[in-house]
Amino acid sequence: MTDPHDLAARIRYVLVRTSHPGNIGSAARAIRTMGFARLELVTPHRFPDPEASALAAGADEVLAKAGVHADLVDSLAGSSLALGLSARRRGVNLPEISPREAAQQVLAAAARGEQVALVFGNERTGLENEELARCHAMVRIPSVDDFSSLNLSQAVQVMAYELRVAMLGETPALPPVRDEPPADAARMEQFYVHLAQTLDEIEFHKGREPTTIMLRLRKLFQRAQPDERELRVLHGILADAQRMAGLAKRN
Ligand code: SAH
């Protein structure tokens, strides 16, 4: 499995024609909290700027290392996949995907060693058609139709969060720790025989065919995967029930 740092290093966040330096700072902070560091700026209106530094809230290194480019194509150098984030469906014929789907595609490409860009537009005008035309797909955060536009840095945060969640999901979950392994098939079979006998003896079936209920009970216990100790307790309960049924019959 690829080291998460290597994956993150292949993913860049590109902010195009950003008007407010505060948003650049907030975006730096947003990606830094999710383990990313690469910010590329295309013709920012003001940068560097004290407002950017103030809102970066300590993510200064991201700002210090941010590349500044004269056009979008420059900022995409070396990348083989570019996804454009847009609140509105534009007149471009691009596949539209969710941030979650985007995260899967981005990580798959990064795991193959490719570099990937996530492209964000200007606060007021968004991404222009010719900017989206440089992208392979459009990512839309599913906001409501009548108020669909998020603050730029918040859109960055949503995308960075989805990538982080997807990256954490890549780590195979450790199997749950158990004190004892589940009982084996032979032991389970003994238990089902005992259970069936007991149900007979306590006259649980009342003339009904026992097959269906036995299958259901099997399903229940298979799901629970009892261990040997737990099976001993269950056998104990069944044995007591059998004893009581015997007593009841004698009276
Ligand atoms: N009026 C502009 C809004 C720009 S908001 C427009 O309609 O596009 C600034 C940037 O934040 C956008 O260019 C986009 O990259 C990102 N953004 C905001 N809301 C978004 C959403 N719902 N889905 C995807 N990206 C969004």
Coordinates of N, CA, C and O in Angstrom, one line a residue, residues 148-247:
S148 N -26.6 27.6 -3.9 CA -25.7 26.4 -4.1 C -24.3 26.7 -3.9 O -23.5 25.8 -3.9
S149 N -23.9 28.0 -3.8 CA -22.5 28.4 -3.8 C -21.9 28.4 -2.4 O -22.4 29.2 -1.5
L150 N -21.0 27.6 -2.1 CA -20.3 27.6 -0.8 C -19.2 28.7 -0.8 O -18.7 29.0 -1.9
N151 N -18.7 29.1 0.3 CA -17.5 29.9 0.4 C -16.4 29.1 -0.2 O -16.3 27.9 0.0
L152 N -15.5 29.7 -0.9 CA -14.4 29.0 -1.6 C -13.6 28.1 -0.7 O -13.4 26.9 -1.0
S153 N -13.2 28.6 0.5 CA -12.4 27.8 1.4 C -13.2 26.7 2.0 O -12.6 25.6 2.3
Q154 N -14.5 26.9 2.1 CA -15.3 25.8 2.6 C -15.5 24.7 1.6 O -15.6 23.5 1.9
A155 N -15.5 25.1 0.3 CA -15.6 24.0 -0.7 C -14.3 23.3 -0.7 O -14.3 22.0 -0.9
V156 N -13.2 24.0 -0.5 CA -11.9 23.3 -0.4 C -11.9 22.3 0.8 O -11.4 21.2 0.6
Q157 N -12.5 22.8 1.9 CA -12.5 21.9 3.1 C -13.3 20.6 2.8 O -12.9 19.5 3.2
V158 N -14.4 20.8 2.2 CA -15.3 19.6 1.9 C -14.5 18.6 1.0 O -14.5 17.4 1.3
M159 N -13.9 19.0 0.0 CA -13.1 18.1 -0.9 C -12.0 17.5 -0.2 O -11.7 16.3 -0.3
A160 N -11.2 18.3 0.6 CA -10.1 17.8 1.4 C -10.5 16.7 2.4 O -9.9 15.7 2.6
Y161 N -11.7 17.0 3.0 CA -12.2 16.1 4.0 C -12.6 14.7 3.3 O -12.3 13.7 3.8
E162 N -13.3 14.8 2.2 CA -13.6 13.6 1.5 C -12.4 12.8 1.1 O -12.4 11.5 1.2
L163 N -11.3 13.5 0.7 CA -10.1 12.8 0.3 C -9.5 12.1 1.6 O -9.0 11.0 1.5
R164 N -9.5 12.8 2.7 CA -8.9 12.3 3.9 C -9.7 11.0 4.4 O -9.1 10.0 4.7
V165 N -11.0 11.1 4.3 CA -11.8 10.0 4.7 C -11.5 8.8 3.8 O -11.4 7.7 4.3
A166 N -11.5 9.0 2.5 CA -11.2 7.9 1.6 C -9.8 7.4 1.9 O -9.6 6.1 1.8
M167 N -8.8 8.2 2.2 CA -7.5 7.7 2.5 C -7.5 6.9 3.7 O -6.8 5.9 3.8
L168 N -8.2 7.3 4.8 CA -8.2 6.5 6.0 C -8.9 5.2 5.8 O -8.5 4.2 6.3
G169 N -9.9 5.2 4.9 CA -10.6 3.9 4.5 C -9.7 2.9 3.8 O -10.0 1.8 3.8
E170 N -8.6 3.4 3.2 CA -7.7 2.5 2.5 C -7.0 1.6 3.5 O -6.6 0.5 3.1
T171 N -6.8 2.0 4.7 CA -6.2 1.2 5.7 C -7.1 0.0 6.0 O -8.2 0.2 6.5
P172 N -6.6 -1.2 5.8 CA -7.5 -2.4 6.1 C -7.8 -2.4 7.6 O -6.9 -2.2 8.4
A173 N -9.1 -2.5 7.9 CA -9.5 -2.5 9.3 C -9.0 -3.8 10.0 O -9.0 -4.9 9.4
L174 N -8.5 -3.6 11.2 CA -8.0 -4.8 11.9 C -9.2 -5.6 12.3 O -10.2 -5.1 12.7
P175 N -9.1 -7.0 12.3 CA -10.2 -7.8 12.7 C -10.4 -7.5 14.2 O -9.5 -7.3 15.0
P176 N -11.7 -7.5 14.6 CA -12.0 -7.2 16.0 C -11.3 -8.3 16.9 O -11.2 -9.4 16.6
V177 N -10.8 -7.8 18.0 CA -10.0 -8.7 18.9 C -11.1 -9.5 19.8 O -12.0 -8.9 20.3
R178 N -10.9 -10.8 19.8 CA -11.8 -11.6 20.6 C -10.9 -12.4 21.6 O -9.8 -12.7 21.4
D179 N -11.5 -12.6 22.8 CA -10.8 -13.4 23.8 C -10.6 -14.8 23.3 O -9.6 -15.4 23.5
E180 N -11.7 -15.4 22.8 CA -11.6 -16.8 22.3 C -12.1 -16.8 20.9 O -13.0 -16.1 20.5
P181 N -11.6 -17.8 20.1 CA -12.1 -17.9 18.8 C -13.5 -18.5 18.8 O -13.9 -19.2 19.7
P182 N -14.3 -18.2 17.8 CA -15.7 -18.8 17.7 C -15.6 -20.3 17.7 O -14.6 -20.9 17.2
A183 N -16.6 -21.0 18.3 CA -16.6 -22.4 18.3 C -16.7 -23.0 16.8 O -17.2 -22.3 15.9
D184 N -16.1 -24.1 16.6 CA -16.0 -24.7 15.3 C -17.4 -25.3 14.8 O -18.3 -25.4 15.6
A185 N -17.4 -25.7 13.6 CA -18.7 -26.2 13.0 C -19.2 -27.4 13.8 O -20.5 -27.5 14.0
A186 N -18.3 -28.3 14.2 CA -18.8 -29.5 14.9 C -19.5 -29.2 16.2 O -20.5 -29.7 16.5
R187 N -18.9 -28.3 16.9 CA -19.4 -27.8 18.2 C -20.8 -27.1 18.0 O -21.7 -27.3 18.8
M188 N -20.9 -26.3 16.9 CA -22.1 -25.6 16.6 C -23.2 -26.7 16.3 O -24.3 -26.5 16.8
E189 N -22.8 -27.7 15.6 CA -23.8 -28.7 15.2 C -24.3 -29.4 16.5 O -25.5 -29.7 16.6
Q190 N -23.4 -29.7 17.4 CA -23.8 -30.4 18.7 C -24.9 -29.5 19.4 O -25.9 -29.9 19.9
F191 N -24.6 -28.2 19.3 CA -25.5 -27.2 20.0 C -26.8 -27.2 19.3 O -27.9 -27.3 20.0
Y192 N -26.9 -27.3 18.0 CA -28.2 -27.2 17.3 C -28.9 -28.5 17.6 O -30.2 -28.5 17.7
V193 N -28.2 -29.6 17.7 CA -28.9 -30.9 18.0 C -29.6 -30.8 19.4 O -30.7 -31.1 19.6
H194 N -28.8 -30.3 20.3 CA -29.3 -30.1 21.7 C -30.5 -29.1 21.8 O -31.4 -29.4 22.4
L195 N -30.3 -28.0 21.0 CA -31.4 -27.0 20.9 C -32.7 -27.7 20.4 O -33.8 -27.5 20.9
A196 N -32.5 -28.4 19.3 CA -33.7 -29.1 18.7 C -34.4 -30.1 19.6 O -35.6 -30.0 19.8
Q197 N -33.5 -30.9 20.3 CA -34.1 -31.8 21.3 C -34.9 -31.1 22.4 O -36.0 -31.4 22.7
T198 N -34.2 -30.0 22.9 CA -34.9 -29.3 24.0 C -36.2 -28.6 23.5 O -37.2 -28.7 24.3
L199 N -36.2 -28.1 22.4 CA -37.4 -27.4 21.9 C -38.6 -28.5 21.8 O -39.7 -28.2 22.1
D200 N -38.2 -29.7 21.4 CA -39.2 -30.8 21.4 C -39.7 -31.1 22.7 O -40.9 -31.2 23.0
E201 N -38.7 -31.2 23.7 CA -39.1 -31.6 25.0 C -39.9 -30.6 25.8 O -40.7 -30.9 26.6
I202 N -39.7 -29.3 25.5 CA -40.5 -28.3 26.1 C -41.8 -28.0 25.3 O -42.5 -27.1 25.6
E203 N -42.0 -28.8 24.3 CA -43.2 -28.7 23.4 C -43.4 -27.3 22.8 O -44.4 -26.8 22.8
F204 N -42.2 -26.8 22.3 CA -42.3 -25.5 21.7 C -43.0 -25.5 20.4 O -43.7 -24.5 20.1
H205 N -42.9 -26.6 19.6 CA -43.4 -26.5 18.3 C -44.9 -26.6 18.2 O -45.5 -26.1 17.2
K206 N -45.6 -27.3 19.1 CA -47.0 -27.4 19.2 C -47.6 -27.9 17.8 O -48.5 -27.2 17.3
G207 N -47.0 -28.9 17.3 CA -47.6 -29.5 16.1 C -47.0 -28.9 14.8 O -47.2 -29.5 13.7
R208 N -46.3 -27.7 14.9 CA -45.8 -27.1 13.7 C -44.5 -27.8 13.3 O -43.8 -28.4 14.1
E209 N -44.3 -27.8 12.0 CA -43.0 -28.3 11.4 C -41.8 -27.6 11.9 O -41.8 -26.3 11.8
P210 N -40.8 -28.2 12.6 CA -39.7 -27.5 13.2 C -38.7 -26.9 12.2 O -37.8 -26.1 12.6
T211 N -38.7 -27.3 10.9 CA -37.6 -26.9 10.0 C -37.4 -25.4 9.9 O -36.2 -24.9 10.1
T212 N -38.5 -24.6 9.7 CA -38.3 -23.2 9.5 C -37.7 -22.5 10.7 O -36.7 -21.8 10.6
I213 N -38.2 -22.8 11.9 CA -37.7 -22.2 13.1 C -36.3 -22.6 13.4 O -35.4 -21.8 13.8
M214 N -35.9 -23.8 13.1 CA -34.6 -24.3 13.3 C -33.6 -23.5 12.4 O -32.5 -23.1 12.8
L215 N -34.0 -23.3 11.1 CA -33.2 -22.5 10.2 C -33.0 -21.1 10.7 O -31.9 -20.5 10.7
R216 N -34.1 -20.5 11.2 CA -34.0 -19.1 11.7 C -33.0 -19.1 12.9 O -32.2 -18.1 13.1
L217 N -33.2 -20.1 13.8 CA -32.3 -20.0 15.0 C -30.8 -20.3 14.6 O -29.9 -19.6 15.2
R218 N -30.6 -21.1 13.6 CA -29.2 -21.3 13.1 C -28.7 -20.0 12.6 O -27.5 -19.6 12.9
K219 N -29.5 -19.3 11.9 CA -29.0 -18.0 11.3 C -28.6 -17.0 12.5 O -27.6 -16.4 12.4
L220 N -29.5 -17.0 13.5 CA -29.2 -16.1 14.6 C -27.9 -16.5 15.3 O -27.0 -15.6 15.5
F221 N -27.7 -17.8 15.5 CA -26.4 -18.2 16.3 C -25.2 -18.1 15.4 O -24.1 -17.8 15.8
Q222 N -25.4 -18.3 14.1 CA -24.3 -18.2 13.2 C -23.8 -16.7 13.2 O -22.6 -16.4 13.1
R223 N -24.7 -15.8 13.2 CA -24.4 -14.4 13.2 C -23.6 -14.0 14.5 O -22.7 -13.3 14.5
A224 N -24.1 -14.6 15.6 CA -23.4 -14.3 16.9 C -22.1 -14.9 17.1 O -21.2 -14.5 17.8
Q225 N -21.8 -16.0 16.3 CA -20.5 -16.7 16.4 C -20.1 -16.9 17.9 O -19.0 -16.5 18.3
P226 N -20.8 -17.7 18.6 CA -20.4 -17.9 20.0 C -19.1 -18.7 20.1 O -18.8 -19.5 19.3
D227 N -18.4 -18.4 21.2 CA -17.2 -19.2 21.4 C -17.5 -20.4 22.4 O -18.7 -20.5 22.8
E228 N -16.5 -21.2 22.7 CA -16.8 -22.4 23.4 C -17.4 -22.1 24.8 O -18.4 -22.8 25.2
R229 N -16.9 -21.1 25.4 CA -17.4 -20.8 26.8 C -18.9 -20.4 26.7 O -19.7 -20.8 27.5
E230 N -19.2 -19.6 25.7 CA -20.6 -19.1 25.5 C -21.5 -20.3 25.2 O -22.6 -20.4 25.7
L231 N -21.0 -21.3 24.4 CA -21.8 -22.5 24.1 C -22.0 -23.3 25.3 O -23.1 -23.8 25.5
R232 N -21.0 -23.3 26.2 CA -21.2 -24.1 27.5 C -22.4 -23.5 28.3 O -23.2 -24.3 28.8
V233 N -22.5 -22.2 28.3 CA -23.6 -21.6 29.0 C -24.9 -21.9 28.4 O -25.9 -22.3 29.1
L234 N -24.9 -21.9 27.1 CA -26.2 -22.2 26.3 C -26.6 -23.6 26.6 O -27.8 -24.0 26.8
H235 N -25.6 -24.6 26.5 CA -25.9 -26.0 26.8 C -26.4 -26.1 28.2 O -27.4 -26.9 28.4
G236 N -25.9 -25.4 29.1 CA -26.3 -25.4 30.5 C -27.8 -25.0 30.6 O -28.6 -25.7 31.3
I237 N -28.2 -24.0 29.9 CA -29.5 -23.5 30.0 C -30.5 -24.6 29.4 O -31.5 -24.9 29.9
L238 N -30.0 -25.1 28.2 CA -30.9 -26.1 27.6 C -31.0 -27.4 28.5 O -32.1 -27.9 28.6
A239 N -29.9 -27.8 29.2 CA -30.0 -28.9 30.0 C -31.0 -28.7 31.2 O -31.8 -29.6 31.5
D240 N -31.0 -27.5 31.7 CA -31.9 -27.1 32.8 C -33.3 -27.1 32.3 O -34.3 -27.6 33.0
A241 N -33.5 -26.6 31.1 CA -34.9 -26.6 30.5 C -35.4 -28.0 30.3 O -36.5 -28.4 30.6
Q242 N -34.5 -28.9 29.9 CA -34.8 -30.4 29.7 C -35.2 -31.0 31.0 O -36.2 -31.7 31.1
R243 N -34.4 -30.6 32.0 CA -34.7 -31.2 33.4 C -36.1 -30.7 33.9 O -36.9 -31.5 34.4
M244 N -36.4 -29.5 33.7 CA -37.7 -28.9 34.2 C -38.8 -29.6 33.4 O -39.9 -29.9 33.9
A245 N -38.6 -29.8 32.1 CA -39.6 -30.4 31.3 C -39.9 -31.8 31.7 O -41.1 -32.2 31.8
G246 N -38.8 -32.5 32.1 CA -38.9 -33.9 32.6 C -39.8 -33.9 33.9 O -40.7 -34.7 34.1
L247 N -39.4 -32.9 34.8 CA -40.2 -32.8 36.1 C -41.7 -32.5 35.8 O -42.5 -33.1 36.4

